[in-house]
Amino acid sequence: WSMGVQVNFEMFARRPKAVAGICVINGTAGLPFDTIKGTALFRTLLPLLLKQSPKFGVSIGAVVQAVGNIPRVVRLAKSLGLLSSTADEQIATELVRQFGSLDFKTYMRTLYLLGEHSAWHVLPKIDVPVTIVAGEGDLLTPVSAAVRMQRLLKKGHLVTVPNVTHYAPIEVPELINQTVDDWLSQCGF
């Protein structure tokens, strides 16, 4: 899911015989700041902010923890389209709280480095089944990135989910579970 998508593709590049298949959810093969929906200004500013974030890592975590304790934060995220209406509010609230406990200096550094990384060149070499799940409301890794990945893959299967954002696993868990089950069957498990 998300940043882990690039890790999947790099795993295949390094150890292809160890990979029977790949299932990716709400992610991209690389250079994620290039795929974000929105203005070029945002796509330019985000990497700059991430590069400077080690100076502010601890305070970012405190802000996220504080926001996670606001009872209506999940409803606000839903009203802004950052989270779909189907997301379980209790699980989403817990996710925000858990997110706030991360080591933000490390997280932001990882996010910055992933922003500079690309595994797009690996996709045409992948010869195992790859299922790609994309939410039509995902602003971070839009369907267009998923379509591009599918076109480069030999055995790519795209599952596009309407009314779902970057948080598909908590928005439509039954669909995600069924998709993963189907993918496992396709891989022979």
Short mmCIF file of N, CA and C in Angstrom, two decimals:
data_model
loop_
_atom_site.label_atom_id
_atom_site.label_comp_id
_atom_site.label_asym_id
_atom_site.label_seq_id
_atom_site.Cartn_x
_atom_site.Cartn_y
_atom_site.Cartn_z
N TRP A 1 0.85 -1.17 0.00
CA TRP A 1 0.00 0.00 0.00
C TRP A 1 0.89 1.23 0.00
N SER A 2 0.49 2.26 -0.76
CA SER A 2 1.13 3.56 -0.74
C SER A 2 2.63 3.47 -1.03
N MET A 3 3.46 3.88 -0.07
CA MET A 3 4.91 3.89 -0.31
C MET A 3 5.47 2.49 -0.53
N GLY A 4 4.79 1.48 0.01
CA GLY A 4 5.26 0.11 -0.14
C GLY A 4 5.22 -0.41 -1.57
N VAL A 5 4.46 0.27 -2.44
CA VAL A 5 4.37 -0.16 -3.83
C VAL A 5 5.74 -0.13 -4.50
N GLN A 6 6.48 0.94 -4.29
CA GLN A 6 7.82 1.03 -4.87
C GLN A 6 8.73 -0.07 -4.31
N VAL A 7 8.55 -0.40 -3.04
CA VAL A 7 9.35 -1.45 -2.41
C VAL A 7 9.08 -2.79 -3.10
N ASN A 8 7.80 -3.08 -3.42
CA ASN A 8 7.46 -4.31 -4.13
C ASN A 8 8.21 -4.43 -5.44
N PHE A 9 8.22 -3.36 -6.20
CA PHE A 9 8.87 -3.41 -7.51
C PHE A 9 10.38 -3.55 -7.38
N GLU A 10 10.96 -2.91 -6.39
CA GLU A 10 12.41 -3.05 -6.15
C GLU A 10 12.75 -4.46 -5.68
N MET A 11 11.86 -5.07 -4.91
CA MET A 11 12.07 -6.46 -4.50
C MET A 11 12.15 -7.35 -5.72
N PHE A 12 11.23 -7.15 -6.67
CA PHE A 12 11.27 -7.95 -7.89
C PHE A 12 12.58 -7.69 -8.65
N ALA A 13 13.00 -6.46 -8.74
CA ALA A 13 14.23 -6.12 -9.47
C ALA A 13 15.44 -6.82 -8.86
N ARG A 14 15.46 -6.95 -7.56
CA ARG A 14 16.62 -7.54 -6.88
C ARG A 14 16.54 -9.06 -6.75
N ARG A 15 15.33 -9.60 -6.57
CA ARG A 15 15.16 -11.03 -6.35
C ARG A 15 13.94 -11.55 -7.10
N PRO A 16 13.93 -11.51 -8.42
CA PRO A 16 12.73 -11.89 -9.18
C PRO A 16 12.25 -13.31 -8.92
N LYS A 17 13.14 -14.23 -8.64
CA LYS A 17 12.71 -15.62 -8.41
C LYS A 17 12.01 -15.79 -7.06
N ALA A 18 12.13 -14.81 -6.19
CA ALA A 18 11.48 -14.87 -4.87
C ALA A 18 10.07 -14.29 -4.90
N VAL A 19 9.66 -13.79 -6.06
CA VAL A 19 8.37 -13.10 -6.17
C VAL A 19 7.43 -13.90 -7.06
N ALA A 20 6.31 -14.38 -6.49
CA ALA A 20 5.31 -15.13 -7.25
C ALA A 20 4.25 -14.21 -7.83
N GLY A 21 4.13 -13.03 -7.29
CA GLY A 21 3.14 -12.06 -7.74
C GLY A 21 3.25 -10.81 -6.90
N ILE A 22 2.61 -9.76 -7.36
CA ILE A 22 2.65 -8.48 -6.66
C ILE A 22 1.24 -7.91 -6.64
N CYS A 23 0.82 -7.44 -5.48
CA CYS A 23 -0.46 -6.76 -5.35
C CYS A 23 -0.17 -5.38 -4.77
N VAL A 24 -0.56 -4.35 -5.48
CA VAL A 24 -0.28 -2.99 -5.03
C VAL A 24 -1.60 -2.24 -4.84
N ILE A 25 -1.65 -1.46 -3.78
CA ILE A 25 -2.86 -0.72 -3.44
C ILE A 25 -2.50 0.74 -3.26
N ASN A 26 -3.15 1.60 -4.03
CA ASN A 26 -2.97 3.05 -3.90
C ASN A 26 -1.51 3.46 -3.88
N GLY A 27 -0.81 3.18 -4.94
CA GLY A 27 0.59 3.55 -5.02
C GLY A 27 1.02 3.83 -6.44
N THR A 28 2.30 4.08 -6.59
CA THR A 28 2.87 4.33 -7.90
C THR A 28 4.25 3.70 -7.97
N ALA A 29 4.76 3.52 -9.17
CA ALA A 29 6.06 2.87 -9.35
C ALA A 29 7.23 3.81 -9.09
N GLY A 30 6.96 5.06 -8.87
CA GLY A 30 8.06 5.96 -8.58
C GLY A 30 7.69 7.41 -8.83
N LEU A 31 8.58 8.28 -8.37
CA LEU A 31 8.40 9.72 -8.50
C LEU A 31 6.97 10.14 -8.13
N PRO A 32 6.53 9.80 -6.91
CA PRO A 32 5.14 10.04 -6.53
C PRO A 32 4.72 11.50 -6.54
N PHE A 33 5.65 12.42 -6.37
CA PHE A 33 5.25 13.83 -6.38
C PHE A 33 4.82 14.28 -7.77
N ASP A 34 5.25 13.54 -8.78
CA ASP A 34 4.85 13.86 -10.16
C ASP A 34 3.41 13.43 -10.45
N THR A 35 2.88 12.51 -9.64
CA THR A 35 1.54 11.99 -9.92
C THR A 35 0.45 12.67 -9.10
N ILE A 36 0.82 13.40 -8.06
CA ILE A 36 -0.17 14.03 -7.18
C ILE A 36 -1.06 14.96 -7.99
N LYS A 37 -2.37 14.81 -7.78
CA LYS A 37 -3.32 15.73 -8.43
C LYS A 37 -3.22 17.08 -7.75
N GLY A 38 -3.31 18.11 -8.52
CA GLY A 38 -3.25 19.45 -7.95
C GLY A 38 -2.34 20.34 -8.76
N THR A 39 -1.93 21.39 -8.15
CA THR A 39 -1.14 22.38 -8.86
C THR A 39 0.33 22.02 -8.91
N ALA A 40 1.02 22.55 -9.89
CA ALA A 40 2.47 22.36 -10.00
C ALA A 40 3.17 22.98 -8.79
N LEU A 41 2.60 24.03 -8.24
CA LEU A 41 3.17 24.67 -7.06
C LEU A 41 3.23 23.68 -5.90
N PHE A 42 2.14 22.94 -5.67
CA PHE A 42 2.11 21.95 -4.60
C PHE A 42 3.14 20.86 -4.85
N ARG A 43 3.22 20.38 -6.10
CA ARG A 43 4.17 19.32 -6.43
C ARG A 43 5.61 19.79 -6.29
N THR A 44 5.84 21.09 -6.40
CA THR A 44 7.17 21.66 -6.22
C THR A 44 7.46 21.92 -4.75
N LEU A 45 6.49 22.44 -4.03
CA LEU A 45 6.69 22.79 -2.62
C LEU A 45 6.82 21.57 -1.71
N LEU A 46 6.07 20.51 -1.98
CA LEU A 46 6.10 19.35 -1.09
C LEU A 46 7.51 18.78 -0.93
N PRO A 47 8.25 18.52 -2.00
CA PRO A 47 9.61 18.00 -1.81
C PRO A 47 10.50 18.98 -1.02
N LEU A 48 10.33 20.27 -1.25
CA LEU A 48 11.12 21.25 -0.50
C LEU A 48 10.80 21.20 0.99
N LEU A 49 9.52 21.10 1.31
CA LEU A 49 9.11 21.00 2.71
C LEU A 49 9.64 19.71 3.34
N LEU A 50 9.58 18.62 2.60
CA LEU A 50 10.08 17.35 3.13
C LEU A 50 11.58 17.41 3.37
N LYS A 51 12.29 18.07 2.49
CA LYS A 51 13.74 18.19 2.65
C LYS A 51 14.09 18.96 3.93
N GLN A 52 13.27 19.94 4.27
CA GLN A 52 13.50 20.74 5.47
C GLN A 52 12.89 20.11 6.72
N SER A 53 12.07 19.09 6.56
CA SER A 53 11.31 18.53 7.68
C SER A 53 12.14 17.96 8.82
N PRO A 54 13.38 17.47 8.61
CA PRO A 54 14.12 16.98 9.78
C PRO A 54 14.25 18.03 10.89
N LYS A 55 14.24 19.27 10.51
CA LYS A 55 14.33 20.34 11.50
C LYS A 55 13.06 20.42 12.35
N PHE A 56 11.94 19.91 11.79
CA PHE A 56 10.64 20.06 12.44
C PHE A 56 9.97 18.73 12.76
N GLY A 57 10.69 17.62 12.60
CA GLY A 57 10.09 16.30 12.74
C GLY A 57 9.31 16.06 14.01
N VAL A 58 9.87 16.46 15.14
CA VAL A 58 9.20 16.22 16.42
C VAL A 58 7.92 17.03 16.50
N SER A 59 7.96 18.28 16.06
CA SER A 59 6.76 19.12 16.16
C SER A 59 5.67 18.63 15.20
N ILE A 60 6.04 18.08 14.06
CA ILE A 60 5.04 17.54 13.13
C ILE A 60 4.30 16.38 13.81
N GLY A 61 5.04 15.51 14.47
CA GLY A 61 4.41 14.40 15.18
C GLY A 61 3.45 14.88 16.26
N ALA A 62 3.83 15.92 16.98
CA ALA A 62 2.96 16.48 18.03
C ALA A 62 1.68 17.05 17.43
N VAL A 63 1.80 17.72 16.28
CA VAL A 63 0.63 18.28 15.62
C VAL A 63 -0.30 17.15 15.16
N VAL A 64 0.27 16.11 14.54
CA VAL A 64 -0.55 14.99 14.08
C VAL A 64 -1.24 14.30 15.26
N GLN A 65 -0.52 14.13 16.36
CA GLN A 65 -1.15 13.52 17.54
C GLN A 65 -2.28 14.39 18.06
N ALA A 66 -2.06 15.69 18.10
CA ALA A 66 -3.10 16.60 18.58
C ALA A 66 -4.32 16.56 17.67
N VAL A 67 -4.09 16.56 16.38
CA VAL A 67 -5.18 16.50 15.42
C VAL A 67 -5.93 15.18 15.56
N GLY A 68 -5.19 14.10 15.78
CA GLY A 68 -5.82 12.79 15.94
C GLY A 68 -6.74 12.71 17.15
N ASN A 69 -6.54 13.58 18.10
CA ASN A 69 -7.38 13.58 19.30
C ASN A 69 -8.60 14.49 19.17
N ILE A 70 -8.74 15.16 18.05
CA ILE A 70 -9.91 15.99 17.82
C ILE A 70 -11.04 15.07 17.34
N PRO A 71 -12.14 15.02 18.06
CA PRO A 71 -13.20 14.06 17.74
C PRO A 71 -13.74 14.15 16.31
N ARG A 72 -13.76 15.30 15.73
CA ARG A 72 -14.39 15.46 14.41
C ARG A 72 -13.39 15.45 13.25
N VAL A 73 -12.12 15.12 13.51
CA VAL A 73 -11.12 15.20 12.44
C VAL A 73 -11.45 14.24 11.29
N VAL A 74 -11.96 13.07 11.58
CA VAL A 74 -12.29 12.11 10.53
C VAL A 74 -13.47 12.63 9.70
N ARG A 75 -14.46 13.19 10.37
CA ARG A 75 -15.60 13.76 9.63
C ARG A 75 -15.15 14.92 8.75
N LEU A 76 -14.22 15.72 9.25
CA LEU A 76 -13.68 16.83 8.45
C LEU A 76 -12.94 16.28 7.23
N ALA A 77 -12.13 15.25 7.43
CA ALA A 77 -11.41 14.63 6.31
C ALA A 77 -12.38 14.09 5.27
N LYS A 78 -13.49 13.50 5.73
CA LYS A 78 -14.51 13.01 4.81
C LYS A 78 -15.15 14.17 4.04
N SER A 79 -15.48 15.24 4.74
CA SER A 79 -16.14 16.38 4.07
C SER A 79 -15.22 17.06 3.06
N LEU A 80 -13.91 16.98 3.28
CA LEU A 80 -12.95 17.58 2.35
C LEU A 80 -12.58 16.63 1.20
N GLY A 81 -13.09 15.41 1.24
CA GLY A 81 -12.78 14.43 0.19
C GLY A 81 -11.43 13.76 0.38
N LEU A 82 -10.82 13.92 1.56
CA LEU A 82 -9.55 13.26 1.83
C LEU A 82 -9.73 11.83 2.29
N LEU A 83 -10.96 11.50 2.66
CA LEU A 83 -11.33 10.18 3.12
C LEU A 83 -12.75 9.94 2.64
N SER A 84 -13.04 8.75 2.14
CA SER A 84 -14.38 8.50 1.61
C SER A 84 -15.40 8.35 2.73
N SER A 85 -16.64 8.50 2.38
CA SER A 85 -17.72 8.40 3.37
C SER A 85 -17.85 7.00 3.93
N THR A 86 -17.28 6.00 3.25
CA THR A 86 -17.40 4.62 3.71
C THR A 86 -16.37 4.24 4.76
N ALA A 87 -15.40 5.10 5.01
CA ALA A 87 -14.35 4.78 5.98
C ALA A 87 -14.93 4.65 7.39
N ASP A 88 -14.53 3.62 8.08
CA ASP A 88 -14.95 3.40 9.45
C ASP A 88 -14.29 4.49 10.31
N GLU A 89 -15.10 5.30 10.99
CA GLU A 89 -14.58 6.44 11.74
C GLU A 89 -13.68 6.02 12.90
N GLN A 90 -14.03 4.95 13.56
CA GLN A 90 -13.21 4.48 14.68
C GLN A 90 -11.83 4.03 14.20
N ILE A 91 -11.81 3.27 13.12
CA ILE A 91 -10.53 2.79 12.57
C ILE A 91 -9.72 3.98 12.04
N ALA A 92 -10.37 4.89 11.35
CA ALA A 92 -9.67 6.06 10.80
C ALA A 92 -9.08 6.91 11.92
N THR A 93 -9.82 7.10 13.00
CA THR A 93 -9.32 7.88 14.13
C THR A 93 -8.11 7.19 14.75
N GLU A 94 -8.18 5.89 14.90
CA GLU A 94 -7.05 5.14 15.45
C GLU A 94 -5.85 5.22 14.51
N LEU A 95 -6.08 5.18 13.21
CA LEU A 95 -5.00 5.30 12.23
C LEU A 95 -4.29 6.64 12.39
N VAL A 96 -5.05 7.71 12.54
CA VAL A 96 -4.44 9.04 12.73
C VAL A 96 -3.63 9.05 14.02
N ARG A 97 -4.17 8.50 15.08
CA ARG A 97 -3.44 8.46 16.36
C ARG A 97 -2.14 7.67 16.24
N GLN A 98 -2.22 6.50 15.59
CA GLN A 98 -1.02 5.69 15.41
C GLN A 98 0.00 6.42 14.53
N PHE A 99 -0.48 7.08 13.50
CA PHE A 99 0.39 7.84 12.61
C PHE A 99 1.15 8.90 13.40
N GLY A 100 0.48 9.51 14.35
CA GLY A 100 1.10 10.55 15.18
C GLY A 100 2.23 10.04 16.05
N SER A 101 2.32 8.72 16.25
CA SER A 101 3.37 8.17 17.10
C SER A 101 4.63 7.79 16.31
N LEU A 102 4.62 8.01 15.00
CA LEU A 102 5.79 7.69 14.19
C LEU A 102 6.98 8.58 14.54
N ASP A 103 8.14 8.11 14.19
CA ASP A 103 9.35 8.94 14.24
C ASP A 103 9.30 9.80 12.98
N PHE A 104 8.84 11.03 13.11
CA PHE A 104 8.58 11.85 11.93
C PHE A 104 9.83 12.29 11.19
N LYS A 105 10.95 12.38 11.86
CA LYS A 105 12.19 12.72 11.15
C LYS A 105 12.51 11.60 10.15
N THR A 106 12.40 10.37 10.61
CA THR A 106 12.66 9.22 9.73
C THR A 106 11.59 9.11 8.66
N TYR A 107 10.34 9.26 9.03
CA TYR A 107 9.24 9.15 8.08
C TYR A 107 9.37 10.19 6.96
N MET A 108 9.60 11.43 7.33
CA MET A 108 9.69 12.49 6.32
C MET A 108 10.92 12.30 5.43
N ARG A 109 12.02 11.83 5.99
CA ARG A 109 13.21 11.55 5.19
C ARG A 109 12.92 10.43 4.19
N THR A 110 12.24 9.39 4.66
CA THR A 110 11.86 8.28 3.78
C THR A 110 10.95 8.77 2.67
N LEU A 111 9.97 9.57 3.01
CA LEU A 111 9.04 10.11 2.02
C LEU A 111 9.78 10.96 0.99
N TYR A 112 10.72 11.77 1.46
CA TYR A 112 11.52 12.60 0.55
C TYR A 112 12.32 11.72 -0.42
N LEU A 113 12.98 10.69 0.10
CA LEU A 113 13.78 9.81 -0.75
C LEU A 113 12.92 9.04 -1.74
N LEU A 114 11.74 8.60 -1.30
CA LEU A 114 10.83 7.93 -2.22
C LEU A 114 10.38 8.88 -3.33
N GLY A 115 10.27 10.15 -3.00
CA GLY A 115 9.90 11.14 -4.00
C GLY A 115 10.92 11.28 -5.12
N GLU A 116 12.15 10.92 -4.82
CA GLU A 116 13.21 10.99 -5.84
C GLU A 116 13.44 9.65 -6.54
N HIS A 117 12.78 8.61 -6.06
CA HIS A 117 13.02 7.25 -6.55
C HIS A 117 12.06 6.87 -7.67
N SER A 118 12.56 6.06 -8.59
CA SER A 118 11.70 5.53 -9.65
C SER A 118 12.01 4.07 -9.92
N ALA A 119 10.96 3.28 -10.01
CA ALA A 119 11.09 1.88 -10.41
C ALA A 119 10.28 1.64 -11.69
N TRP A 120 9.95 2.71 -12.40
CA TRP A 120 9.17 2.55 -13.63
C TRP A 120 9.87 1.63 -14.63
N HIS A 121 11.19 1.68 -14.67
CA HIS A 121 11.94 0.85 -15.61
C HIS A 121 11.85 -0.64 -15.28
N VAL A 122 11.46 -0.99 -14.08
CA VAL A 122 11.35 -2.38 -13.67
C VAL A 122 10.08 -3.02 -14.22
N LEU A 123 9.02 -2.27 -14.36
CA LEU A 123 7.71 -2.82 -14.70
C LEU A 123 7.70 -3.70 -15.95
N PRO A 124 8.31 -3.30 -17.07
CA PRO A 124 8.28 -4.18 -18.25
C PRO A 124 8.98 -5.52 -18.05
N LYS A 125 9.83 -5.63 -17.03
CA LYS A 125 10.56 -6.87 -16.76
C LYS A 125 9.76 -7.83 -15.88
N ILE A 126 8.71 -7.35 -15.26
CA ILE A 126 7.95 -8.17 -14.32
C ILE A 126 7.07 -9.15 -15.09
N ASP A 127 7.27 -10.43 -14.83
CA ASP A 127 6.55 -11.48 -15.56
C ASP A 127 5.63 -12.30 -14.66
N VAL A 128 5.29 -11.77 -13.49
CA VAL A 128 4.37 -12.43 -12.56
C VAL A 128 3.07 -11.63 -12.52
N PRO A 129 1.98 -12.24 -12.03
CA PRO A 129 0.71 -11.50 -11.95
C PRO A 129 0.83 -10.30 -11.02
N VAL A 130 0.35 -9.16 -11.51
CA VAL A 130 0.35 -7.94 -10.71
C VAL A 130 -1.07 -7.37 -10.70
N THR A 131 -1.63 -7.26 -9.52
CA THR A 131 -2.93 -6.61 -9.36
C THR A 131 -2.69 -5.22 -8.81
N ILE A 132 -3.32 -4.25 -9.43
CA ILE A 132 -3.19 -2.84 -9.05
C ILE A 132 -4.57 -2.36 -8.61
N VAL A 133 -4.66 -1.85 -7.40
CA VAL A 133 -5.91 -1.28 -6.90
C VAL A 133 -5.74 0.23 -6.86
N ALA A 134 -6.69 0.94 -7.48
CA ALA A 134 -6.64 2.39 -7.52
C ALA A 134 -8.00 2.97 -7.17
N GLY A 135 -7.99 3.96 -6.30
CA GLY A 135 -9.22 4.64 -5.93
C GLY A 135 -9.45 5.84 -6.82
N GLU A 136 -10.66 5.98 -7.32
CA GLU A 136 -10.95 7.10 -8.22
C GLU A 136 -10.85 8.45 -7.52
N GLY A 137 -10.92 8.47 -6.19
CA GLY A 137 -10.80 9.72 -5.45
C GLY A 137 -9.43 9.92 -4.82
N ASP A 138 -8.46 9.11 -5.21
CA ASP A 138 -7.12 9.19 -4.63
C ASP A 138 -6.36 10.36 -5.23
N LEU A 139 -6.09 11.37 -4.43
CA LEU A 139 -5.36 12.55 -4.90
C LEU A 139 -3.86 12.32 -4.93
N LEU A 140 -3.36 11.43 -4.08
CA LEU A 140 -1.91 11.20 -3.99
C LEU A 140 -1.40 10.29 -5.10
N THR A 141 -2.11 9.22 -5.37
CA THR A 141 -1.72 8.30 -6.44
C THR A 141 -2.95 8.01 -7.29
N PRO A 142 -3.25 8.89 -8.22
CA PRO A 142 -4.49 8.80 -8.99
C PRO A 142 -4.53 7.61 -9.95
N VAL A 143 -5.71 7.36 -10.45
CA VAL A 143 -5.93 6.27 -11.39
C VAL A 143 -4.99 6.36 -12.59
N SER A 144 -4.67 7.57 -13.03
CA SER A 144 -3.78 7.72 -14.19
C SER A 144 -2.43 7.04 -13.94
N ALA A 145 -1.92 7.08 -12.73
CA ALA A 145 -0.66 6.40 -12.40
C ALA A 145 -0.85 4.89 -12.48
N ALA A 146 -2.00 4.40 -12.01
CA ALA A 146 -2.29 2.97 -12.05
C ALA A 146 -2.41 2.47 -13.50
N VAL A 147 -3.06 3.27 -14.34
CA VAL A 147 -3.21 2.91 -15.75
C VAL A 147 -1.83 2.83 -16.42
N ARG A 148 -0.98 3.79 -16.11
CA ARG A 148 0.38 3.78 -16.67
C ARG A 148 1.13 2.52 -16.23
N MET A 149 0.99 2.14 -14.95
CA MET A 149 1.65 0.92 -14.48
C MET A 149 1.12 -0.30 -15.23
N GLN A 150 -0.20 -0.39 -15.35
CA GLN A 150 -0.80 -1.54 -16.02
C GLN A 150 -0.29 -1.67 -17.45
N ARG A 151 -0.17 -0.57 -18.15
CA ARG A 151 0.29 -0.61 -19.55
C ARG A 151 1.72 -1.13 -19.68
N LEU A 152 2.53 -0.92 -18.66
CA LEU A 152 3.93 -1.36 -18.71
C LEU A 152 4.13 -2.80 -18.26
N LEU A 153 3.12 -3.38 -17.63
CA LEU A 153 3.23 -4.72 -17.08
C LEU A 153 2.77 -5.78 -18.08
N LYS A 154 3.41 -6.93 -18.07
CA LYS A 154 3.00 -8.04 -18.93
C LYS A 154 1.72 -8.69 -18.44
N LYS A 155 1.57 -8.78 -17.11
CA LYS A 155 0.41 -9.44 -16.52
C LYS A 155 -0.27 -8.54 -15.50
N GLY A 156 -0.51 -7.32 -15.91
CA GLY A 156 -1.12 -6.36 -15.00
C GLY A 156 -2.63 -6.40 -15.05
N HIS A 157 -3.24 -6.37 -13.89
CA HIS A 157 -4.70 -6.34 -13.76
C HIS A 157 -5.07 -5.14 -12.91
N LEU A 158 -5.88 -4.26 -13.44
CA LEU A 158 -6.25 -3.03 -12.75
C LEU A 158 -7.65 -3.14 -12.16
N VAL A 159 -7.77 -2.83 -10.88
CA VAL A 159 -9.06 -2.76 -10.20
C VAL A 159 -9.25 -1.30 -9.80
N THR A 160 -10.18 -0.64 -10.45
CA THR A 160 -10.47 0.76 -10.15
C THR A 160 -11.72 0.82 -9.27
N VAL A 161 -11.60 1.52 -8.16
CA VAL A 161 -12.68 1.55 -7.19
C VAL A 161 -13.27 2.97 -7.12
N PRO A 162 -14.56 3.11 -7.46
CA PRO A 162 -15.19 4.42 -7.39
C PRO A 162 -15.35 4.89 -5.94
N ASN A 163 -15.35 6.20 -5.76
CA ASN A 163 -15.62 6.83 -4.46
C ASN A 163 -14.65 6.39 -3.36
N VAL A 164 -13.41 6.09 -3.71
CA VAL A 164 -12.41 5.66 -2.74
C VAL A 164 -11.18 6.54 -2.88
N THR A 165 -10.56 6.87 -1.73
CA THR A 165 -9.38 7.73 -1.73
C THR A 165 -8.12 6.89 -1.57
N HIS A 166 -7.08 7.49 -1.02
CA HIS A 166 -5.80 6.83 -0.80
C HIS A 166 -5.89 5.78 0.32
N TYR A 167 -6.99 5.77 1.02
CA TYR A 167 -7.14 4.90 2.19
C TYR A 167 -8.13 3.76 1.94
N ALA A 168 -8.08 3.21 0.74
CA ALA A 168 -8.99 2.12 0.35
C ALA A 168 -9.06 0.98 1.37
N PRO A 169 -7.95 0.57 1.99
CA PRO A 169 -8.05 -0.55 2.93
C PRO A 169 -9.01 -0.32 4.10
N ILE A 170 -9.22 0.94 4.50
CA ILE A 170 -10.18 1.18 5.59
C ILE A 170 -11.50 1.72 5.07
N GLU A 171 -11.57 1.99 3.79
CA GLU A 171 -12.80 2.51 3.19
C GLU A 171 -13.67 1.39 2.61
N VAL A 172 -13.03 0.43 1.98
CA VAL A 172 -13.74 -0.71 1.39
C VAL A 172 -12.97 -2.01 1.72
N PRO A 173 -12.88 -2.33 3.02
CA PRO A 173 -12.06 -3.49 3.41
C PRO A 173 -12.50 -4.81 2.79
N GLU A 174 -13.80 -5.02 2.63
CA GLU A 174 -14.27 -6.28 2.04
C GLU A 174 -13.80 -6.41 0.59
N LEU A 175 -13.89 -5.32 -0.14
CA LEU A 175 -13.44 -5.34 -1.54
C LEU A 175 -11.93 -5.57 -1.62
N ILE A 176 -11.18 -4.90 -0.77
CA ILE A 176 -9.73 -5.08 -0.76
C ILE A 176 -9.38 -6.53 -0.40
N ASN A 177 -10.03 -7.06 0.63
CA ASN A 177 -9.77 -8.46 1.01
C ASN A 177 -10.09 -9.43 -0.13
N GLN A 178 -11.22 -9.21 -0.82
CA GLN A 178 -11.58 -10.09 -1.93
C GLN A 178 -10.59 -9.96 -3.08
N THR A 179 -10.15 -8.75 -3.34
CA THR A 179 -9.17 -8.52 -4.42
C THR A 179 -7.86 -9.23 -4.10
N VAL A 180 -7.41 -9.14 -2.86
CA VAL A 180 -6.18 -9.82 -2.46
C VAL A 180 -6.37 -11.34 -2.54
N ASP A 181 -7.52 -11.85 -2.11
CA ASP A 181 -7.80 -13.29 -2.22
C ASP A 181 -7.75 -13.74 -3.67
N ASP A 182 -8.38 -12.97 -4.56
CA ASP A 182 -8.37 -13.30 -6.00
C ASP A 182 -6.95 -13.31 -6.54
N TRP A 183 -6.16 -12.33 -6.14
CA TRP A 183 -4.77 -12.24 -6.59
C TRP A 183 -3.96 -13.43 -6.09
N LEU A 184 -4.16 -13.81 -4.83
CA LEU A 184 -3.46 -14.98 -4.28
C LEU A 184 -3.81 -16.25 -5.06
N SER A 185 -5.07 -16.39 -5.41
CA SER A 185 -5.48 -17.55 -6.23
C SER A 185 -4.81 -17.53 -7.58
N GLN A 186 -4.74 -16.34 -8.18
CA GLN A 186 -4.08 -16.21 -9.48
C GLN A 186 -2.60 -16.58 -9.39
N CYS A 187 -1.99 -16.34 -8.24
CA CYS A 187 -0.57 -16.67 -8.03
C CYS A 187 -0.37 -18.13 -7.64
N GLY A 188 -1.47 -18.87 -7.46
CA GLY A 188 -1.37 -20.27 -7.13
C GLY A 188 -1.36 -20.59 -5.64
N PHE A 189 -1.84 -19.66 -4.84
CA PHE A 189 -1.88 -19.89 -3.38
C PHE A 189 -3.28 -20.17 -2.91
#
